[in-house]
Short mmCIF file of C-alpha atoms in Angstrom, two decimals:
data_model
loop_
_atom_site.label_atom_id
_atom_site.label_comp_id
_atom_site.label_asym_id
_atom_site.label_seq_id
_atom_site.Cartn_x
_atom_site.Cartn_y
_atom_site.Cartn_z
CA UNK T 4 75.26 100.51 144.85
CA UNK T 5 74.09 103.15 147.25
CA UNK T 6 74.76 102.48 150.89
CA UNK T 7 71.70 102.74 151.86
CA UNK T 8 70.85 100.29 150.05
CA UNK T 9 72.98 97.12 151.87
CA UNK T 10 70.82 97.93 155.25
CA UNK T 11 67.39 95.97 156.25
CA UNK T 12 64.29 97.12 156.31
CA UNK T 13 64.79 97.54 160.12
CA UNK T 14 68.18 100.05 159.78
CA UNK T 15 66.32 102.05 157.35
CA UNK T 16 63.30 102.28 159.35
CA UNK T 17 65.75 103.58 162.36
CA UNK T 18 67.22 106.72 160.07
CA UNK T 19 63.85 106.91 158.15
CA UNK T 20 62.18 107.22 162.13
CA UNK T 21 64.48 109.88 163.05
CA UNK T 22 65.00 111.70 159.53
CA UNK T 23 68.14 111.05 159.40
CA UNK T 24 66.58 109.04 155.66
CA UNK T 25 63.97 110.61 153.15
CA UNK T 26 61.98 108.42 151.55
CA UNK T 27 62.60 109.93 148.56
CA UNK T 28 66.23 109.39 148.96
CA UNK T 29 65.61 106.17 149.49
CA UNK T 30 62.96 104.88 146.67
CA UNK T 31 65.27 107.31 144.34
CA UNK T 32 68.10 104.96 145.08
CA UNK T 33 65.91 101.70 145.03
CA UNK T 34 64.27 102.77 141.50
CA UNK T 35 67.59 103.56 140.36
CA UNK T 36 68.89 100.19 141.73
CA UNK T 37 66.69 98.20 139.62
CA UNK T 38 67.17 100.11 136.76
CA UNK T 39 70.41 99.09 136.85
CA UNK T 40 69.89 95.68 137.90
CA UNK T 41 67.19 94.35 135.42
CA UNK T 42 68.78 93.71 132.76
CA UNK T 43 70.09 91.24 133.92
CA UNK T 44 67.38 89.58 135.96
CA UNK T 45 64.01 90.76 134.64
CA UNK T 46 62.87 90.90 138.30
CA UNK T 47 59.88 93.10 137.35
CA UNK T 48 56.70 92.24 135.43
CA UNK T 49 56.50 96.81 135.17
CA UNK T 50 57.65 99.51 137.73
CA UNK T 51 54.99 102.30 139.10
CA UNK T 52 58.35 104.77 139.13
CA UNK T 53 55.60 107.68 139.05
CA UNK T 54 53.56 106.35 141.99
CA UNK T 55 56.27 105.60 144.42
CA UNK T 56 58.49 108.78 144.00
CA UNK T 57 54.57 110.59 144.92
CA UNK T 58 54.45 108.42 147.38
CA UNK T 59 57.46 108.90 148.74
CA UNK T 60 57.45 112.53 148.41
CA UNK T 61 53.68 112.21 151.18
CA UNK T 62 54.95 108.97 153.66
CA UNK T 63 58.62 112.73 153.73
CA UNK T 64 56.39 114.89 154.94
CA UNK T 65 54.20 112.40 157.10
CA UNK T 66 57.14 111.82 158.50
CA UNK T 67 58.19 115.42 159.30
CA UNK T 68 55.40 116.22 160.61
CA UNK T 69 55.09 114.27 162.84
CA UNK T 70 53.34 110.96 161.08
CA UNK T 71 55.29 108.52 161.16
CA UNK T 72 53.46 105.04 161.23
CA UNK T 73 54.70 102.83 161.94
CA UNK T 74 58.35 100.85 160.70
CA UNK T 75 57.36 99.70 156.80
CA UNK T 76 56.67 104.21 156.24
CA UNK T 77 58.30 105.48 153.79
CA UNK T 78 60.10 101.36 152.82
CA UNK T 79 60.76 100.28 149.03
CA UNK T 80 58.56 96.76 149.10
CA UNK T 81 57.71 95.54 145.34
CA UNK T 82 54.15 93.19 145.05
CA UNK T 83 54.52 89.97 143.24
CA UNK T 84 51.77 89.39 140.01
CA UNK T 85 49.74 87.79 142.01
CA UNK T 86 48.65 90.65 144.05
CA UNK T 87 46.26 92.89 143.12
CA UNK T 88 46.89 96.16 142.87
CA UNK T 89 43.82 99.16 142.04
CA UNK T 90 44.23 100.63 138.94
CA UNK T 91 47.23 98.09 136.73
CA UNK T 92 47.33 94.82 136.03
CA UNK T 93 46.70 92.01 137.18
CA UNK T 94 49.61 89.29 135.07
CA UNK T 95 49.60 87.03 137.07
CA UNK T 96 52.48 86.59 134.72
CA UNK T 97 50.52 85.36 131.98
CA UNK T 98 49.67 86.29 128.57
CA UNK T 99 45.37 84.99 129.45
CA UNK T 100 45.90 87.99 132.17
CA UNK T 101 47.21 90.43 129.48
CA UNK T 102 43.52 92.69 129.80
CA UNK T 103 43.04 92.44 133.82
CA UNK T 104 42.61 94.98 135.42
CA UNK T 105 42.74 95.53 139.30
CA UNK T 106 40.13 97.32 141.01
CA UNK T 107 40.43 97.74 144.55
CA UNK T 108 43.74 96.83 146.52
CA UNK T 109 44.32 93.88 147.70
CA UNK T 110 44.32 92.97 150.88
CA UNK T 111 48.00 93.04 151.99
CA UNK T 112 48.62 95.69 149.28
CA UNK T 113 45.64 98.13 151.21
CA UNK T 114 48.11 97.03 154.71
CA UNK T 115 51.04 98.03 153.31
CA UNK T 116 49.89 101.17 152.21
CA UNK T 117 48.15 101.64 155.10
CA UNK T 118 51.02 101.27 156.69
CA UNK T 119 52.54 104.05 154.70
CA UNK T 120 54.82 101.31 152.60
CA UNK T 121 56.18 102.92 148.84
CA UNK T 122 55.71 99.61 145.98
CA UNK T 123 57.66 99.94 143.21
CA UNK T 124 56.72 97.43 141.30
CA UNK T 125 54.89 94.44 140.21
CA UNK T 126 57.24 91.43 140.11
CA UNK T 127 57.44 88.16 137.98
CA UNK T 128 56.37 84.69 139.46
CA UNK T 129 55.97 81.71 137.52
CA UNK T 130 53.10 81.20 135.01
CA UNK T 131 49.37 82.11 137.89
CA UNK T 132 52.34 80.85 141.02
CA UNK T 133 52.43 77.21 139.08
CA UNK T 134 56.26 76.30 138.44
CA UNK T 135 59.34 76.53 140.72
CA UNK T 136 61.20 78.61 138.01
CA UNK T 137 59.35 81.47 136.79
CA UNK T 138 61.74 80.64 133.43
CA UNK T 139 60.83 84.83 132.96
CA UNK T 140 63.58 86.15 135.69
CA UNK T 141 67.49 84.69 136.68
CA UNK T 142 69.18 84.76 140.08
CA UNK T 143 70.86 87.08 141.78
CA UNK T 144 74.02 85.37 142.82
CA UNK T 145 74.13 84.47 137.79
CA UNK T 146 71.64 84.58 136.56
CA UNK T 147 72.14 81.62 133.89
CA UNK T 148 70.15 79.64 137.47
CA UNK T 149 66.37 79.76 138.17
CA UNK T 150 65.81 82.39 141.11
CA UNK T 151 63.14 79.97 142.37
CA UNK T 152 59.60 79.73 142.06
CA UNK T 153 57.09 80.72 142.11
CA UNK T 154 58.44 83.82 143.49
CA UNK T 155 60.63 84.91 141.68
CA UNK T 156 61.72 87.78 140.88
CA UNK T 157 60.38 88.93 144.76
CA UNK T 158 63.27 86.61 145.18
CA UNK T 159 65.52 88.56 142.34
CA UNK T 160 64.75 91.90 143.86
CA UNK T 161 64.75 91.08 147.20
CA UNK T 162 68.62 89.77 147.37
CA UNK T 163 69.50 91.91 144.55
CA UNK T 164 69.13 95.45 147.13
CA UNK T 165 65.99 96.28 145.20
CA UNK T 166 63.76 96.82 147.35
CA UNK T 167 64.04 95.51 151.23
CA UNK T 168 60.50 93.29 151.81
CA UNK T 169 58.86 91.57 148.45
CA UNK T 170 55.34 89.68 148.87
CA UNK T 171 54.83 86.32 147.84
CA UNK T 172 52.87 83.68 147.83
CA UNK T 173 53.05 80.00 149.04
CA UNK T 174 51.30 77.21 147.52
CA UNK T 175 54.08 74.57 147.39
CA UNK T 176 56.41 76.28 148.67
CA UNK T 177 56.60 79.97 146.65
CA UNK T 178 57.69 81.65 148.81
CA UNK T 179 60.39 80.06 150.68
CA UNK T 180 62.08 78.33 147.26
CA UNK T 181 62.88 81.36 146.17
CA UNK T 182 64.32 82.78 149.14
CA UNK T 183 66.18 79.68 149.99
CA UNK T 184 67.78 79.44 146.05
CA UNK T 185 68.29 83.41 146.07
CA UNK T 186 70.00 83.51 150.28
CA UNK T 187 67.49 85.70 151.72
CA UNK T 188 64.48 85.06 154.23
CA UNK T 189 61.48 83.57 152.66
CA UNK T 190 57.62 83.11 155.91
CA UNK T 191 54.78 80.98 155.18
CA UNK T 192 52.79 82.24 158.26
CA UNK T 193 50.07 79.50 159.30
CA UNK T 194 47.40 79.19 156.29
CA UNK T 195 45.12 81.94 157.51
CA UNK T 196 46.82 84.35 159.20
CA UNK T 197 47.74 86.49 155.96
CA UNK T 198 44.77 87.14 153.97
CA UNK T 199 44.60 85.70 150.47
CA UNK T 200 41.91 88.48 149.53
CA UNK T 201 42.57 90.02 146.25
CA UNK T 202 45.52 87.11 145.02
CA UNK T 203 45.03 85.44 142.51
CA UNK T 204 44.17 81.10 143.83
CA UNK T 205 46.89 78.62 143.08
CA UNK T 206 44.40 76.13 144.70
CA UNK T 207 42.40 77.90 148.15
CA UNK T 208 43.38 74.42 150.63
CA UNK T 209 47.25 75.64 150.26
CA UNK T 210 47.80 79.05 149.53
CA UNK T 211 49.75 81.62 151.74
CA UNK T 212 50.40 84.56 151.45
CA UNK T 213 53.51 86.39 153.13
CA UNK T 214 57.60 88.18 153.17
CA UNK T 215 60.35 87.49 151.48
CA UNK T 216 63.06 89.70 153.47
CA UNK T 217 66.69 90.12 154.01
CA UNK T 218 67.03 89.21 157.70
CA UNK T 219 64.81 87.59 160.30
CA UNK T 220 64.15 90.85 161.75
CA UNK T 221 61.97 92.60 158.83
CA UNK T 222 60.49 89.50 158.15
CA UNK T 223 59.02 90.05 161.43
CA UNK T 224 58.30 93.99 161.01
CA UNK T 225 56.58 92.87 157.16
CA UNK T 226 54.23 90.02 159.47
CA UNK T 227 53.50 92.71 162.07
CA UNK T 228 51.18 94.81 159.83
CA UNK T 229 50.22 92.17 157.22
CA UNK T 230 48.80 89.62 159.45
CA UNK T 231 44.93 89.91 161.27
CA UNK T 232 41.63 88.65 160.41
CA UNK T 233 39.36 89.54 156.91
CA UNK T 234 36.74 87.73 156.32
CA UNK T 235 36.42 88.51 152.76
CA UNK T 236 39.30 85.01 152.72
CA UNK T 237 37.11 82.21 153.34
CA UNK T 238 40.26 81.08 154.98
CA UNK T 239 41.90 82.94 157.28
CA UNK T 240 42.46 82.74 160.71
CA UNK T 241 39.62 84.32 163.51
CA UNK T 242 43.27 84.25 165.66
CA UNK T 243 44.54 86.80 167.58
CA UNK T 244 47.97 89.18 165.91
CA UNK T 245 50.93 87.98 167.73
CA UNK T 246 53.37 90.16 169.19
CA UNK T 247 56.53 89.41 166.41
CA UNK T 248 59.50 91.29 168.30
CA UNK T 249 59.52 91.47 171.88
CA UNK T 250 61.43 87.96 172.30
CA UNK T 251 62.74 88.14 169.07
CA UNK T 252 66.38 87.70 170.83
CA UNK T 253 65.08 85.36 173.43
CA UNK T 254 67.38 82.73 171.86
CA UNK T 255 67.00 78.64 172.32
CA UNK T 256 67.68 77.81 175.58
CA UNK T 257 65.49 75.15 176.77
CA UNK T 258 63.76 75.06 173.72
CA UNK T 259 63.38 71.35 172.06
CA UNK T 260 63.86 71.98 168.33
CA UNK T 261 63.39 68.34 166.01
CA UNK T 262 65.53 66.66 163.74
CA UNK T 263 63.58 65.04 161.47
CA UNK T 264 65.35 61.04 160.83
CA UNK T 265 62.84 60.28 157.72
CA UNK T 266 62.02 62.67 154.80
CA UNK T 267 63.05 65.91 154.79
CA UNK T 268 66.98 64.49 154.54
CA UNK T 269 66.50 61.70 151.44
CA UNK T 270 67.53 62.99 148.15
CA UNK T 271 69.45 65.67 149.04
CA UNK T 272 72.27 67.84 148.61
CA UNK T 273 74.97 66.98 150.91
CA UNK T 274 76.41 71.01 150.35
CA UNK T 275 72.60 71.86 152.36
CA UNK T 276 72.27 68.26 154.11
CA UNK T 277 75.36 69.22 155.80
CA UNK T 278 75.15 73.09 156.78
CA UNK T 279 71.88 71.92 158.39
CA UNK T 280 73.37 69.80 160.83
CA UNK T 281 75.69 72.83 161.38
CA UNK T 282 72.96 74.56 161.78
CA UNK T 283 70.79 72.53 163.57
CA UNK T 284 74.87 71.76 165.72
CA UNK T 285 74.87 75.69 166.88
CA UNK T 286 71.18 75.52 168.79
CA UNK T 287 72.54 72.66 170.73
CA UNK T 288 75.20 75.03 171.56
CA UNK T 289 72.97 77.48 172.94
CA UNK T 290 71.27 75.41 174.56
CA UNK T 291 68.69 74.17 173.36
CA UNK T 292 68.14 69.19 172.93
CA UNK T 293 68.20 68.36 170.07
CA UNK T 294 65.20 65.05 169.85
CA UNK T 295 64.91 63.00 166.98
CA UNK T 296 61.51 63.18 165.15
CA UNK T 297 59.73 61.14 162.74
CA UNK T 298 57.39 62.60 160.12
CA UNK T 299 54.58 60.57 160.40
CA UNK T 300 52.33 59.69 156.47
CA UNK T 301 55.49 61.05 155.44
CA UNK T 302 54.54 58.71 152.58
CA UNK T 303 51.43 60.67 151.76
CA UNK T 304 53.20 63.60 151.57
CA UNK T 305 53.11 64.83 148.30
CA UNK T 306 49.56 62.99 147.33
CA UNK T 307 47.93 65.02 149.48
CA UNK T 308 50.06 68.48 148.39
CA UNK T 309 49.49 67.98 144.14
CA UNK T 310 45.39 65.47 144.71
CA UNK T 311 44.67 68.85 146.13
CA UNK T 312 46.37 71.39 144.45
CA UNK T 313 45.65 70.28 140.82
CA UNK T 314 41.73 69.91 140.83
CA UNK T 315 41.50 73.44 143.21
CA UNK T 316 44.09 75.58 140.29
CA UNK T 317 42.09 73.09 137.03
CA UNK T 318 37.98 74.60 139.25
CA UNK T 319 39.90 78.08 138.92
CA UNK T 320 40.72 77.85 135.80
CA UNK T 321 38.01 75.27 134.26
CA UNK T 322 37.06 78.85 132.34
CA UNK T 323 39.79 80.35 130.85
CA UNK T 324 41.30 77.76 129.36
CA UNK T 325 38.53 77.10 127.79
CA UNK T 326 38.49 80.26 126.20
CA UNK T 327 42.38 80.92 126.10
CA UNK T 328 44.38 77.29 125.93
CA UNK T 329 46.71 78.44 123.58
CA UNK T 330 47.47 81.75 125.82
CA UNK T 331 49.41 79.64 128.31
CA UNK T 332 53.02 78.41 128.91
CA UNK T 333 52.32 74.43 128.18
CA UNK T 334 54.03 73.44 131.15
CA UNK T 335 51.13 75.33 133.24
CA UNK T 336 48.35 74.55 130.44
CA UNK T 337 49.51 70.62 131.01
CA UNK T 338 49.12 69.88 134.54
CA UNK T 339 45.63 72.50 134.33
CA UNK T 340 44.49 69.91 131.63
CA UNK T 341 45.47 66.47 133.65
CA UNK T 342 44.50 68.10 137.08
CA UNK T 343 40.53 68.27 135.53
CA UNK T 344 41.44 64.20 134.93
CA UNK T 345 41.32 63.27 139.18
CA UNK T 346 38.22 61.42 140.06
CA UNK T 347 36.20 63.80 142.84
CA UNK T 348 36.76 60.68 145.19
CA UNK T 349 40.62 60.68 145.29
CA UNK T 350 40.33 65.27 146.12
CA UNK T 351 38.33 63.61 148.95
CA UNK T 352 40.40 61.55 149.93
CA UNK T 353 43.79 63.77 150.11
CA UNK T 354 41.24 66.08 152.24
CA UNK T 355 40.10 63.31 154.94
CA UNK T 356 44.52 61.79 154.50
CA UNK T 357 46.19 65.29 155.14
CA UNK T 358 43.09 65.42 159.09
CA UNK T 359 45.05 63.05 159.34
CA UNK T 360 48.18 64.00 159.13
CA UNK T 361 46.93 67.48 160.81
CA UNK T 362 46.21 65.20 164.13
CA UNK T 363 50.11 63.09 163.54
CA UNK T 364 51.72 66.15 163.61
CA UNK T 365 49.62 67.83 166.46
CA UNK T 366 50.58 64.68 168.71
CA UNK T 367 54.55 65.25 166.96
CA UNK T 368 54.51 68.38 168.51
CA UNK T 369 53.75 67.89 171.95
CA UNK T 370 57.63 65.81 171.67
CA UNK T 371 59.34 69.50 170.23
CA UNK T 372 58.73 73.37 169.73
CA UNK T 373 59.80 73.32 166.06
CA UNK T 374 61.47 71.42 163.41
CA UNK T 375 64.23 72.38 161.91
CA UNK T 376 65.03 71.06 158.23
CA UNK T 377 66.80 72.09 155.56
CA UNK T 378 64.74 74.02 152.35
CA UNK T 379 65.11 72.78 149.31
CA UNK T 380 66.74 69.57 147.61
CA UNK T 381 69.50 71.85 145.17
CA UNK T 382 70.60 75.16 145.50
CA UNK T 383 69.53 76.93 142.50
CA UNK T 384 69.71 75.18 138.99
CA UNK T 385 70.46 75.97 136.00
CA UNK T 386 67.82 77.76 133.41
CA UNK T 387 66.08 75.66 131.41
CA UNK T 388 67.43 72.46 133.61
CA UNK T 389 64.50 69.71 133.76
CA UNK T 390 65.75 67.03 135.87
CA UNK T 391 68.27 66.53 139.43
CA UNK T 392 70.44 63.58 138.53
CA UNK T 393 71.29 61.76 141.78
CA UNK T 394 73.29 59.02 140.73
CA UNK T 395 73.34 55.32 140.38
CA UNK T 396 70.39 56.47 137.33
CA UNK T 397 68.07 58.23 139.51
CA UNK T 398 66.49 62.06 138.50
CA UNK T 399 63.82 63.79 139.47
CA UNK T 400 61.91 66.73 137.60
CA UNK T 401 63.51 69.84 139.47
CA UNK T 402 59.42 70.66 139.23
CA UNK T 403 58.30 67.73 141.97
CA UNK T 404 62.26 68.10 143.31
CA UNK T 405 61.89 71.56 144.70
CA UNK T 406 58.33 71.36 146.29
CA UNK T 407 59.08 67.91 148.47
CA UNK T 408 60.41 69.87 150.87
CA UNK T 409 58.24 72.43 151.18
CA UNK T 410 55.52 70.68 150.84
CA UNK T 411 55.23 69.30 155.13
CA UNK T 412 54.64 73.26 156.11
CA UNK T 413 52.32 73.63 153.30
CA UNK T 414 49.71 69.89 153.62
CA UNK T 415 49.43 70.98 157.68
CA UNK T 416 49.37 74.98 157.33
CA UNK T 417 52.39 75.15 160.26
CA UNK T 418 54.17 78.58 159.69
CA UNK T 419 57.71 77.88 158.07
CA UNK T 420 60.88 80.37 157.49
CA UNK T 421 63.61 79.56 154.98
CA UNK T 422 66.91 81.16 156.68
CA UNK T 423 70.18 81.11 155.01
CA UNK T 424 72.97 78.99 155.70
CA UNK T 425 76.03 79.45 153.56
CA UNK T 426 77.09 79.18 150.30
CA UNK T 427 77.48 76.18 148.13
CA UNK T 428 81.00 75.59 145.81
CA UNK T 429 79.72 77.04 143.55
CA UNK T 430 79.21 80.38 145.25
CA UNK T 431 75.04 79.82 145.30
CA UNK T 432 72.99 79.84 148.08
CA UNK T 433 71.78 76.96 151.14
CA UNK T 434 69.44 77.82 153.15
CA UNK T 435 67.27 75.90 156.21
CA UNK T 436 63.19 76.76 157.29
CA UNK T 437 62.31 76.62 160.88
CA UNK T 438 58.95 74.83 161.09
CA UNK T 439 56.28 74.97 164.00
CA UNK T 440 53.05 75.51 165.62
CA UNK T 441 49.86 77.25 163.84
CA UNK T 442 50.14 80.41 165.05
CA UNK T 443 53.78 79.98 166.57
CA UNK T 444 55.52 82.96 164.13
CA UNK T 445 56.62 84.75 167.03
CA UNK T 446 58.46 80.80 168.40
CA UNK T 447 60.28 80.23 164.71
CA UNK T 448 60.94 83.75 164.63
CA UNK T 449 62.53 83.90 167.37
CA UNK T 450 64.80 80.06 165.98
CA UNK T 451 65.63 81.83 163.39
CA UNK T 452 66.79 84.77 165.26
CA UNK T 453 68.98 82.95 167.10
CA UNK T 454 71.20 81.74 164.31
CA UNK T 455 71.66 84.23 162.01
CA UNK T 456 72.56 86.64 164.43
CA UNK T 457 75.47 84.60 165.04
CA UNK T 458 75.99 84.14 161.47
CA UNK T 459 77.45 86.77 158.38
CA UNK T 460 75.00 85.06 155.33
CA UNK T 461 72.20 87.84 155.30
CA UNK T 462 74.80 90.45 155.77
CA UNK T 463 76.66 89.49 151.69
CA UNK T 464 74.93 90.66 148.75
CA UNK T 465 75.55 89.94 145.48
CA UNK T 466 77.85 91.09 143.13
CA UNK T 467 75.89 92.46 140.41
CA UNK G 25 43.25 47.62 138.15
CA UNK G 26 46.60 50.33 137.63
CA UNK G 27 45.93 53.67 136.90
CA UNK G 28 49.37 54.07 135.76
CA UNK G 29 48.78 52.40 132.75
CA UNK G 30 46.70 54.50 131.04
CA UNK G 31 46.23 54.94 126.45
CA UNK G 32 45.35 57.70 124.84
CA UNK G 33 41.72 55.99 124.68
CA UNK G 34 41.85 56.66 128.46
CA UNK G 35 42.91 60.68 128.49
CA UNK G 36 40.36 60.89 126.09
CA UNK G 37 37.33 59.27 128.40
CA UNK G 38 38.45 61.07 131.11
CA UNK G 39 38.69 64.08 129.60
CA UNK G 40 34.82 64.08 127.41
CA UNK G 41 33.33 63.48 131.61
CA UNK G 42 35.26 66.85 132.33
CA UNK G 43 33.77 68.06 129.20
CA UNK G 44 37.33 68.31 128.17
CA UNK G 45 38.09 68.49 124.48
CA UNK G 46 41.89 67.49 124.58
CA UNK G 47 43.06 66.75 120.38
CA UNK G 48 45.14 63.76 120.38
CA UNK G 49 48.48 66.11 120.20
CA UNK G 50 47.30 67.71 124.01
CA UNK G 51 46.52 63.32 124.61
CA UNK G 52 49.45 62.56 124.08
CA UNK G 53 51.11 65.21 126.50
CA UNK G 54 48.80 64.21 129.28
CA UNK G 55 49.81 59.94 129.42
CA UNK G 56 52.87 60.72 131.47
CA UNK G 57 50.86 62.93 133.68
CA UNK G 58 48.00 61.62 133.98
CA UNK G 59 50.54 58.00 134.79
CA UNK G 60 52.02 59.59 137.53
CA UNK G 61 49.45 61.98 139.15
CA UNK G 62 47.24 58.80 139.27
CA UNK G 63 51.33 57.23 141.12
CA UNK G 64 51.01 59.36 143.40
CA UNK G 65 46.63 58.92 144.52
CA UNK G 66 47.53 55.89 144.76
CA UNK G 67 49.90 56.86 147.58
CA UNK G 68 46.71 57.74 149.21
CA UNK G 69 45.87 54.53 149.39
CA UNK G 70 47.12 52.91 151.03
CA UNK G 71 45.56 55.33 154.11
CA UNK G 72 42.01 53.94 155.47
CA UNK G 73 41.06 57.37 157.16
CA UNK G 74 37.48 54.89 158.52
CA UNK G 75 35.61 58.06 159.95
CA UNK G 76 37.64 60.57 159.20
CA UNK G 77 35.76 63.75 157.24
CA UNK G 78 37.22 65.49 155.33
CA UNK G 79 39.18 69.48 155.97
CA UNK G 80 36.47 71.79 154.45
CA UNK G 81 36.62 75.28 155.09
CA UNK G 82 33.30 75.84 154.80
CA UNK G 83 31.40 78.04 157.79
CA UNK G 84 27.80 77.72 158.05
CA UNK G 85 27.92 81.32 160.78
CA UNK G 86 28.20 84.52 157.80
CA UNK G 87 30.51 86.51 158.08
CA UNK G 88 30.64 90.81 157.49
CA UNK G 89 32.44 91.81 154.94
CA UNK G 90 34.69 94.84 155.88
#
């Protein structure tokens, strides 16, 4: 692997800015790296090599002539194949959409292109983002294991150094789950912080979009270019965009970090629990105060998540399910059919309980600045594995197990960032998440940075 | 009434109400899924929302598209 790919986005951006690195060299190296790893990972639906090299040459000319646009200029990135890119198919990794060609760039793609980023290809998603395993794709740390989902292709390519940032979406954890099991950073911003215009929907009430990156600073840089109000997205928040970088290294002294006493540590792999608790100790050693908290409405979190997601997803797919049912994968088809059978009053009850949860979490956060919890219940599982065996006869389907710890931030809409925090005895990544206040992405990134800057997990690359 | 205990006839009735044509095999597949789903949704019944309005996203204000 070329050395220039082993650095962070921030570091590459510095070199591109001062001219010591060319966007053409960097993009060529990315494309070669993807070619090298695709046989094992199958992270991409399609590559856009010709487009990428043309864009890279343009970026090189612009930078050389003094028209440097900013940190994303000349940086190779990948886009989850839920996002529209004008002139390209948006397949959502499904046969159902094999003939769907986008007319316009999605909002995020447009922003990234305006920032000068180089789109090298479209990554696999679990079909229509409706799952956590992305069965097409392998985990870079061991391709016999899942890369997580639904943004599994994005997680795999960033972790394997195929590009510096990849876009994902997160309805029940689909940015943070692949980030966690691929050993990278995954940022789910506050609901409405980043425009979803031009992104195929799974559940309008729960969909978030955001970046997967190698480092916390890279996530902050990415968010800087992605965040902003967009009236084309009905869920878009007309909130001022924060400064995600200037206080990134401010540390955590004096911050109150909540540690949940219920829900987040129930049925969690002991290695993940141990790594998360070690991270909490680290924060305490840095001067943060640790506050024990109890999640309100813990027993209702999954009910709200699926009570919203199932009917909304089925509503989106209503016509396609009747016209092209046989083209869906069986797992997705079954839940889409199920969503159609849920009474409206159940859906509305979920919306009402969600509102009550929002109020209760607001009161919870009067005592804390952020919460630390494991990102996922277990390291990556084997491809094809259906259940996690917790012992004592208790098995849990992985498709709900992996959503369990990420659902709270989807249901509450709060920002959450997944941070790598070690490796299991099997060599698979471990991860914790930082959950913050609405629109306090700067706060959670600062907390994440305080951990990352004292550890080197983010510098380790899979041996591919 | 325990709605987690379903029969294929129940699934057929529900799918008819949804105008969704499910054959015998599809009804069989959905039995377990709907049972689990209703089990999850029933956890929400423990909460009495009182006057709490749903978290709807609709805004009456007109926005210009850029």
